[in-house]
Amino acid sequence: MGDGFQFYDIILLALIAGFILLRLRNTLGKRSGFERPPTPPGGERDEAGRAGQGDNVIALPGAEAPSEDDKLPAEAARAVGEIRAVDPGFEVDEFLSGARAAYEMVVAAFAQGDLDTLRGLLSNEVFANFAGAIEARDRAGEKLETTLVGIDAAELIEGSVRGRMAELTVRFASAMISVTRDAQGQAIDGDPKATRKVIDVWTFGRNLKSSDPNWSLIATRSEDA
């Protein structure tokens, strides 16, 4: 008798489990209305522009912090517009953030003689110049010690698009401690205790038709701080 009741209990539990599973499948197949649709290229920018529509919020003039786009010289702004015609997702803020990171990496890699890192960040011509300087330093038995204290500013100052090639020029203002030592470890250039201001103007290039979204350093020059 007990076995019979146990058999019916098993059937009842199976029916209940099947009902719950069916309801669960139906629920999971429905959209709740809170899912975000796929964002097209540049869609984050469009969505941000629509934020607040339908809300009872009055946008005050000047309430939003200006973006880097608002600070661009005319030539750079024109180049950015041409780049966005090909790459709608291009953002100046993101580009400058990447340029800062590249600046830090190149400065460190050059001091350390890290050719592998430099090769991935520089154009062939700039890489050849950097590699030649590192080779000459090694032949002389010299060592470069550089500490990047910080980047005070990174501004997009120039830009151009010629055919499929885009170029953007960034002016970096940084603080560094830099000293060159000879084979005996004596400082022959620079002061290991002094922080100096450095102004570097770097130009980055990119083929807009390439599937590779990365920019390469294609030219460098320095200015008096």
PDB file of C-alpha atoms in Angstrom:
ATOM      1  CA  MET A   1       0.000   0.000   0.000  1.00  0.00           C
ATOM      2  CA  GLY A   2       2.805   2.343   0.911  1.00  0.00           C
ATOM      3  CA  ASP A   3       4.482   1.552  -2.390  1.00  0.00           C
ATOM      4  CA  GLY A   4       1.316   2.569  -4.252  1.00  0.00           C
ATOM      5  CA  PHE A   5       1.141   5.954  -2.556  1.00  0.00           C
ATOM      6  CA  GLN A   6       4.837   6.486  -3.263  1.00  0.00           C
ATOM      7  CA  PHE A   7       4.240   5.711  -6.963  1.00  0.00           C
ATOM      8  CA  TYR A   8       1.406   8.274  -7.190  1.00  0.00           C
ATOM      9  CA  ASP A   9       3.550  10.859  -5.359  1.00  0.00           C
ATOM     10  CA  ILE A  10       6.266  10.457  -7.978  1.00  0.00           C
ATOM     11  CA  ILE A  11       3.755  10.947 -10.818  1.00  0.00           C
ATOM     12  CA  LEU A  12       2.327  14.053  -9.107  1.00  0.00           C
ATOM     13  CA  LEU A  13       5.780  15.566  -8.624  1.00  0.00           C
ATOM     14  CA  ALA A  14       6.637  14.881 -12.270  1.00  0.00           C
ATOM     15  CA  LEU A  15       3.457  16.664 -13.421  1.00  0.00           C
ATOM     16  CA  ILE A  16       4.205  19.675 -11.208  1.00  0.00           C
ATOM     17  CA  ALA A  17       7.802  19.843 -12.470  1.00  0.00           C
ATOM     18  CA  GLY A  18       6.612  19.678 -16.084  1.00  0.00           C
ATOM     19  CA  PHE A  19       4.143  22.522 -15.496  1.00  0.00           C
ATOM     20  CA  ILE A  20       6.825  24.726 -13.891  1.00  0.00           C
ATOM     21  CA  LEU A  21       9.261  24.002 -16.729  1.00  0.00           C
ATOM     22  CA  LEU A  22       6.646  24.940 -19.330  1.00  0.00           C
ATOM     23  CA  ARG A  23       5.888  28.255 -17.584  1.00  0.00           C
ATOM     24  CA  LEU A  24       9.605  28.978 -17.274  1.00  0.00           C
ATOM     25  CA  ARG A  25      10.224  28.391 -20.977  1.00  0.00           C
ATOM     26  CA  ASN A  26       7.355  30.702 -21.901  1.00  0.00           C
ATOM     27  CA  THR A  27       8.646  33.429 -19.595  1.00  0.00           C
ATOM     28  CA  LEU A  28      12.269  33.246 -20.766  1.00  0.00           C
ATOM     29  CA  GLY A  29      11.175  33.583 -24.363  1.00  0.00           C
ATOM     30  CA  LYS A  30       9.576  36.979 -23.738  1.00  0.00           C
ATOM     31  CA  ARG A  31      11.251  40.418 -23.606  1.00  0.00           C
ATOM     32  CA  SER A  32      10.675  42.317 -20.414  1.00  0.00           C
ATOM     33  CA  GLY A  33      11.057  45.722 -22.039  1.00  0.00           C
ATOM     34  CA  PHE A  34      14.225  46.521 -20.070  1.00  0.00           C
ATOM     35  CA  GLU A  35      16.677  44.853 -22.471  1.00  0.00           C
ATOM     36  CA  ARG A  36      18.894  47.272 -24.395  1.00  0.00           C
ATOM     37  CA  PRO A  37      18.741  46.832 -28.185  1.00  0.00           C
ATOM     38  CA  PRO A  38      22.008  46.297 -30.082  1.00  0.00           C
ATOM     39  CA  THR A  39      23.835  49.622 -30.350  1.00  0.00           C
ATOM     40  CA  PRO A  40      24.883  50.598 -33.894  1.00  0.00           C
ATOM     41  CA  PRO A  41      28.260  52.312 -34.479  1.00  0.00           C
ATOM     42  CA  GLY A  42      28.049  55.708 -32.848  1.00  0.00           C
ATOM     43  CA  GLY A  43      24.841  54.650 -31.137  1.00  0.00           C
ATOM     44  CA  GLU A  44      26.169  55.393 -27.677  1.00  0.00           C
ATOM     45  CA  ARG A  45      26.540  58.997 -28.745  1.00  0.00           C
ATOM     46  CA  ASP A  46      23.009  59.099 -30.181  1.00  0.00           C
ATOM     47  CA  GLU A  47      21.557  57.439 -27.099  1.00  0.00           C
ATOM     48  CA  ALA A  48      23.321  59.886 -24.825  1.00  0.00           C
ATOM     49  CA  GLY A  49      21.903  62.747 -26.865  1.00  0.00           C
ATOM     50  CA  ARG A  50      18.392  61.415 -26.343  1.00  0.00           C
ATOM     51  CA  ALA A  51      18.843  60.918 -22.610  1.00  0.00           C
ATOM     52  CA  GLY A  52      16.341  62.940 -20.688  1.00  0.00           C
ATOM     53  CA  GLN A  53      13.740  63.130 -23.474  1.00  0.00           C
ATOM     54  CA  GLY A  54      10.434  62.273 -21.928  1.00  0.00           C
ATOM     55  CA  ASP A  55      11.755  63.018 -18.436  1.00  0.00           C
ATOM     56  CA  ASN A  56      10.512  66.021 -16.531  1.00  0.00           C
ATOM     57  CA  VAL A  57      13.990  67.549 -16.498  1.00  0.00           C
ATOM     58  CA  ILE A  58      14.926  70.927 -17.935  1.00  0.00           C
ATOM     59  CA  ALA A  59      18.442  70.982 -19.389  1.00  0.00           C
ATOM     60  CA  LEU A  60      20.197  74.162 -18.320  1.00  0.00           C
ATOM     61  CA  PRO A  61      22.574  75.865 -20.763  1.00  0.00           C
ATOM     62  CA  GLY A  62      26.161  75.064 -19.881  1.00  0.00           C
ATOM     63  CA  ALA A  63      25.137  72.290 -17.494  1.00  0.00           C
ATOM     64  CA  GLU A  64      27.175  69.683 -19.375  1.00  0.00           C
ATOM     65  CA  ALA A  65      30.964  69.708 -19.383  1.00  0.00           C
ATOM     66  CA  PRO A  66      32.329  70.587 -22.832  1.00  0.00           C
ATOM     67  CA  SER A  67      33.788  67.688 -24.794  1.00  0.00           C
ATOM     68  CA  GLU A  68      37.155  67.766 -26.521  1.00  0.00           C
ATOM     69  CA  ASP A  69      35.310  68.469 -29.795  1.00  0.00           C
ATOM     70  CA  ASP A  70      34.423  71.942 -28.532  1.00  0.00           C
ATOM     71  CA  LYS A  71      38.099  72.835 -28.021  1.00  0.00           C
ATOM     72  CA  LEU A  72      39.458  71.814 -31.423  1.00  0.00           C
ATOM     73  CA  PRO A  73      41.198  74.201 -33.823  1.00  0.00           C
ATOM     74  CA  ALA A  74      39.388  74.550 -37.144  1.00  0.00           C
ATOM     75  CA  GLU A  75      41.804  72.324 -39.074  1.00  0.00           C
ATOM     76  CA  ALA A  76      41.611  69.535 -36.504  1.00  0.00           C
ATOM     77  CA  ALA A  77      37.813  69.805 -36.298  1.00  0.00           C
ATOM     78  CA  ARG A  78      37.551  69.483 -40.074  1.00  0.00           C
ATOM     79  CA  ALA A  79      39.745  66.378 -40.043  1.00  0.00           C
ATOM     80  CA  VAL A  80      37.671  64.827 -37.254  1.00  0.00           C
ATOM     81  CA  GLY A  81      34.535  65.409 -39.329  1.00  0.00           C
ATOM     82  CA  GLU A  82      36.095  63.661 -42.326  1.00  0.00           C
ATOM     83  CA  ILE A  83      37.208  60.742 -40.157  1.00  0.00           C
ATOM     84  CA  ARG A  84      33.688  60.355 -38.749  1.00  0.00           C
ATOM     85  CA  ALA A  85      32.288  60.235 -42.269  1.00  0.00           C
ATOM     86  CA  VAL A  86      34.189  56.947 -42.638  1.00  0.00           C
ATOM     87  CA  ASP A  87      34.230  55.853 -38.987  1.00  0.00           C
ATOM     88  CA  PRO A  88      31.066  57.156 -37.246  1.00  0.00           C
ATOM     89  CA  GLY A  89      32.210  55.734 -33.919  1.00  0.00           C
ATOM     90  CA  PHE A  90      35.346  57.890 -33.721  1.00  0.00           C
ATOM     91  CA  GLU A  91      35.556  59.919 -30.504  1.00  0.00           C
ATOM     92  CA  VAL A  92      38.168  62.580 -29.786  1.00  0.00           C
ATOM     93  CA  ASP A  93      38.143  61.854 -26.045  1.00  0.00           C
ATOM     94  CA  GLU A  94      38.856  58.163 -26.652  1.00  0.00           C
ATOM     95  CA  PHE A  95      41.566  58.975 -29.197  1.00  0.00           C
ATOM     96  CA  LEU A  96      43.342  61.302 -26.766  1.00  0.00           C
ATOM     97  CA  SER A  97      43.079  58.711 -24.006  1.00  0.00           C
ATOM     98  CA  GLY A  98      44.754  56.194 -26.310  1.00  0.00           C
ATOM     99  CA  ALA A  99      47.366  58.766 -27.341  1.00  0.00           C
ATOM    100  CA  ARG A 100      48.254  59.356 -23.686  1.00  0.00           C
ATOM    101  CA  ALA A 101      48.682  55.621 -23.146  1.00  0.00           C
ATOM    102  CA  ALA A 102      50.836  55.346 -26.285  1.00  0.00           C
ATOM    103  CA  TYR A 103      52.993  58.270 -25.110  1.00  0.00           C
ATOM    104  CA  GLU A 104      53.660  56.576 -21.781  1.00  0.00           C
ATOM    105  CA  MET A 105      54.470  53.256 -23.465  1.00  0.00           C
ATOM    106  CA  VAL A 106      56.804  54.764 -26.069  1.00  0.00           C
ATOM    107  CA  VAL A 107      58.718  56.854 -23.518  1.00  0.00           C
ATOM    108  CA  ALA A 108      59.215  53.808 -21.281  1.00  0.00           C
ATOM    109  CA  ALA A 109      60.053  51.428 -24.150  1.00  0.00           C
ATOM    110  CA  PHE A 110      62.629  53.826 -25.631  1.00  0.00           C
ATOM    111  CA  ALA A 111      64.402  54.194 -22.286  1.00  0.00           C
ATOM    112  CA  GLN A 112      64.403  50.417 -21.774  1.00  0.00           C
ATOM    113  CA  GLY A 113      65.426  49.613 -25.355  1.00  0.00           C
ATOM    114  CA  ASP A 114      62.249  47.565 -25.806  1.00  0.00           C
ATOM    115  CA  LEU A 115      62.163  47.243 -29.597  1.00  0.00           C
ATOM    116  CA  ASP A 116      59.250  44.786 -29.646  1.00  0.00           C
ATOM    117  CA  THR A 117      56.923  47.269 -27.947  1.00  0.00           C
ATOM    118  CA  LEU A 118      58.117  50.137 -30.136  1.00  0.00           C
ATOM    119  CA  ARG A 119      57.613  48.135 -33.327  1.00  0.00           C
ATOM    120  CA  GLY A 120      53.912  47.753 -32.543  1.00  0.00           C
ATOM    121  CA  LEU A 121      53.385  51.473 -31.912  1.00  0.00           C
ATOM    122  CA  LEU A 122      55.562  53.238 -34.495  1.00  0.00           C
ATOM    123  CA  SER A 123      55.567  53.559 -38.254  1.00  0.00           C
ATOM    124  CA  ASN A 124      58.504  51.941 -40.041  1.00  0.00           C
ATOM    125  CA  GLU A 125      60.322  55.257 -40.488  1.00  0.00           C
ATOM    126  CA  VAL A 126      59.945  56.386 -36.871  1.00  0.00           C
ATOM    127  CA  PHE A 127      60.839  52.905 -35.622  1.00  0.00           C
ATOM    128  CA  ALA A 128      64.068  52.981 -37.652  1.00  0.00           C
ATOM    129  CA  ASN A 129      65.019  56.314 -36.054  1.00  0.00           C
ATOM    130  CA  PHE A 130      64.265  55.102 -32.528  1.00  0.00           C
ATOM    131  CA  ALA A 131      66.035  51.780 -33.077  1.00  0.00           C
ATOM    132  CA  GLY A 132      69.098  53.596 -34.440  1.00  0.00           C
ATOM    133  CA  ALA A 133      69.277  55.815 -31.351  1.00  0.00           C
ATOM    134  CA  ILE A 134      68.965  52.787 -29.061  1.00  0.00           C
ATOM    135  CA  GLU A 135      71.684  50.930 -30.981  1.00  0.00           C
ATOM    136  CA  ALA A 136      74.049  53.918 -30.749  1.00  0.00           C
ATOM    137  CA  ARG A 137      73.369  54.162 -27.024  1.00  0.00           C
ATOM    138  CA  ASP A 138      74.130  50.471 -26.551  1.00  0.00           C
ATOM    139  CA  ARG A 139      77.366  50.687 -28.551  1.00  0.00           C
ATOM    140  CA  ALA A 140      78.541  53.518 -26.311  1.00  0.00           C
ATOM    141  CA  GLY A 141      77.671  51.515 -23.215  1.00  0.00           C
ATOM    142  CA  GLU A 142      75.239  54.201 -22.111  1.00  0.00           C
ATOM    143  CA  LYS A 143      71.978  53.748 -20.259  1.00  0.00           C
ATOM    144  CA  LEU A 144      68.963  56.038 -20.316  1.00  0.00           C
ATOM    145  CA  GLU A 145      66.862  56.308 -17.167  1.00  0.00           C
ATOM    146  CA  THR A 146      63.530  58.062 -17.630  1.00  0.00           C
ATOM    147  CA  THR A 147      60.692  58.531 -15.170  1.00  0.00           C
ATOM    148  CA  LEU A 148      57.491  60.010 -16.559  1.00  0.00           C
ATOM    149  CA  VAL A 149      56.175  61.949 -13.570  1.00  0.00           C
ATOM    150  CA  GLY A 150      52.928  62.794 -15.319  1.00  0.00           C
ATOM    151  CA  ILE A 151      51.211  64.115 -18.439  1.00  0.00           C
ATOM    152  CA  ASP A 152      49.882  67.591 -17.708  1.00  0.00           C
ATOM    153  CA  ALA A 153      48.017  67.989 -20.996  1.00  0.00           C
ATOM    154  CA  ALA A 154      47.342  66.259 -24.307  1.00  0.00           C
ATOM    155  CA  GLU A 155      45.709  68.459 -26.945  1.00  0.00           C
ATOM    156  CA  LEU A 156      44.671  67.678 -30.496  1.00  0.00           C
ATOM    157  CA  ILE A 157      46.125  70.622 -32.427  1.00  0.00           C
ATOM    158  CA  GLU A 158      46.235  69.560 -36.090  1.00  0.00           C
ATOM    159  CA  GLY A 159      44.626  67.062 -38.406  1.00  0.00           C
ATOM    160  CA  SER A 160      44.261  66.111 -42.035  1.00  0.00           C
ATOM    161  CA  VAL A 161      42.750  63.432 -44.249  1.00  0.00           C
ATOM    162  CA  ARG A 162      44.375  62.719 -47.613  1.00  0.00           C
ATOM    163  CA  GLY A 163      42.688  59.958 -49.525  1.00  0.00           C
ATOM    164  CA  ARG A 164      42.399  57.041 -47.149  1.00  0.00           C
ATOM    165  CA  MET A 165      45.135  58.256 -44.769  1.00  0.00           C
ATOM    166  CA  ALA A 166      44.193  60.244 -41.661  1.00  0.00           C
ATOM    167  CA  GLU A 167      46.713  62.140 -39.545  1.00  0.00           C
ATOM    168  CA  LEU A 168      46.118  63.715 -36.141  1.00  0.00           C
ATOM    169  CA  THR A 169      48.732  65.708 -34.232  1.00  0.00           C
ATOM    170  CA  VAL A 170      48.781  65.851 -30.443  1.00  0.00           C
ATOM    171  CA  ARG A 171      50.749  68.261 -28.270  1.00  0.00           C
ATOM    172  CA  PHE A 172      51.857  66.635 -25.015  1.00  0.00           C
ATOM    173  CA  ALA A 173      52.991  68.638 -21.995  1.00  0.00           C
ATOM    174  CA  SER A 174      54.637  66.352 -19.479  1.00  0.00           C
ATOM    175  CA  ALA A 175      56.984  66.286 -16.512  1.00  0.00           C
ATOM    176  CA  MET A 176      59.967  63.911 -16.607  1.00  0.00           C
ATOM    177  CA  ILE A 177      63.089  62.962 -14.752  1.00  0.00           C
ATOM    178  CA  SER A 178      65.687  61.834 -17.286  1.00  0.00           C
ATOM    179  CA  VAL A 179      69.373  61.024 -16.998  1.00  0.00           C
ATOM    180  CA  THR A 180      71.884  59.274 -19.257  1.00  0.00           C
ATOM    181  CA  ARG A 181      74.677  57.298 -17.589  1.00  0.00           C
ATOM    182  CA  ASP A 182      77.931  56.027 -19.044  1.00  0.00           C
ATOM    183  CA  ALA A 183      79.311  52.506 -18.707  1.00  0.00           C
ATOM    184  CA  GLN A 184      80.623  53.364 -15.234  1.00  0.00           C
ATOM    185  CA  GLY A 185      77.207  54.555 -14.075  1.00  0.00           C
ATOM    186  CA  GLN A 186      78.167  58.227 -14.013  1.00  0.00           C
ATOM    187  CA  ALA A 187      75.536  60.752 -15.104  1.00  0.00           C
ATOM    188  CA  ILE A 188      76.670  62.387 -18.347  1.00  0.00           C
ATOM    189  CA  ASP A 189      73.411  64.109 -19.293  1.00  0.00           C
ATOM    190  CA  GLY A 190      70.413  65.167 -17.243  1.00  0.00           C
ATOM    191  CA  ASP A 191      69.859  65.318 -13.500  1.00  0.00           C
ATOM    192  CA  PRO A 192      68.406  62.343 -11.590  1.00  0.00           C
ATOM    193  CA  LYS A 193      67.007  64.730  -8.973  1.00  0.00           C
ATOM    194  CA  ALA A 194      65.453  67.336 -11.264  1.00  0.00           C
ATOM    195  CA  THR A 195      62.015  67.237 -12.839  1.00  0.00           C
ATOM    196  CA  ARG A 196      61.836  69.056 -16.148  1.00  0.00           C
ATOM    197  CA  LYS A 197      58.952  70.148 -18.323  1.00  0.00           C
ATOM    198  CA  VAL A 198      58.833  68.540 -21.754  1.00  0.00           C
ATOM    199  CA  ILE A 199      56.744  69.523 -24.776  1.00  0.00           C
ATOM    200  CA  ASP A 200      56.420  66.840 -27.458  1.00  0.00           C
ATOM    201  CA  VAL A 201      54.372  67.137 -30.642  1.00  0.00           C
ATOM    202  CA  TRP A 202      53.497  63.744 -32.049  1.00  0.00           C
ATOM    203  CA  THR A 203      51.571  62.896 -35.204  1.00  0.00           C
ATOM    204  CA  PHE A 204      49.573  59.679 -35.397  1.00  0.00           C
ATOM    205  CA  GLY A 205      48.408  58.137 -38.665  1.00  0.00           C
ATOM    206  CA  ARG A 206      45.832  55.554 -39.655  1.00  0.00           C
ATOM    207  CA  ASN A 207      44.526  54.008 -42.872  1.00  0.00           C
ATOM    208  CA  LEU A 208      40.773  54.589 -42.646  1.00  0.00           C
ATOM    209  CA  LYS A 209      40.067  51.783 -45.119  1.00  0.00           C
ATOM    210  CA  SER A 210      42.045  49.237 -43.120  1.00  0.00           C
ATOM    211  CA  SER A 211      40.363  46.762 -40.792  1.00  0.00           C
ATOM    212  CA  ASP A 212      43.026  47.648 -38.213  1.00  0.00           C
ATOM    213  CA  PRO A 213      41.603  50.467 -36.036  1.00  0.00           C
ATOM    214  CA  ASN A 214      44.942  51.283 -34.390  1.00  0.00           C
ATOM    215  CA  TRP A 215      46.906  54.478 -34.921  1.00  0.00           C
ATOM    216  CA  SER A 216      50.693  54.507 -35.416  1.00  0.00           C
ATOM    217  CA  LEU A 217      53.154  57.215 -34.455  1.00  0.00           C
ATOM    218  CA  ILE A 218      54.410  58.611 -37.771  1.00  0.00           C
ATOM    219  CA  ALA A 219      56.274  61.804 -36.764  1.00  0.00           C
ATOM    220  CA  THR A 220      57.734  63.448 -33.667  1.00  0.00           C
ATOM    221  CA  ARG A 221      59.166  66.829 -32.793  1.00  0.00           C
ATOM    222  CA  SER A 222      59.898  68.772 -29.630  1.00  0.00           C
ATOM    223  CA  GLU A 223      59.165  72.332 -28.546  1.00  0.00           C
ATOM    224  CA  ASP A 224      60.713  74.504 -25.882  1.00  0.00           C
ATOM    225  CA  ALA A 225      58.857  74.151 -22.591  1.00  0.00           C
TER     226      ALA A 225
END
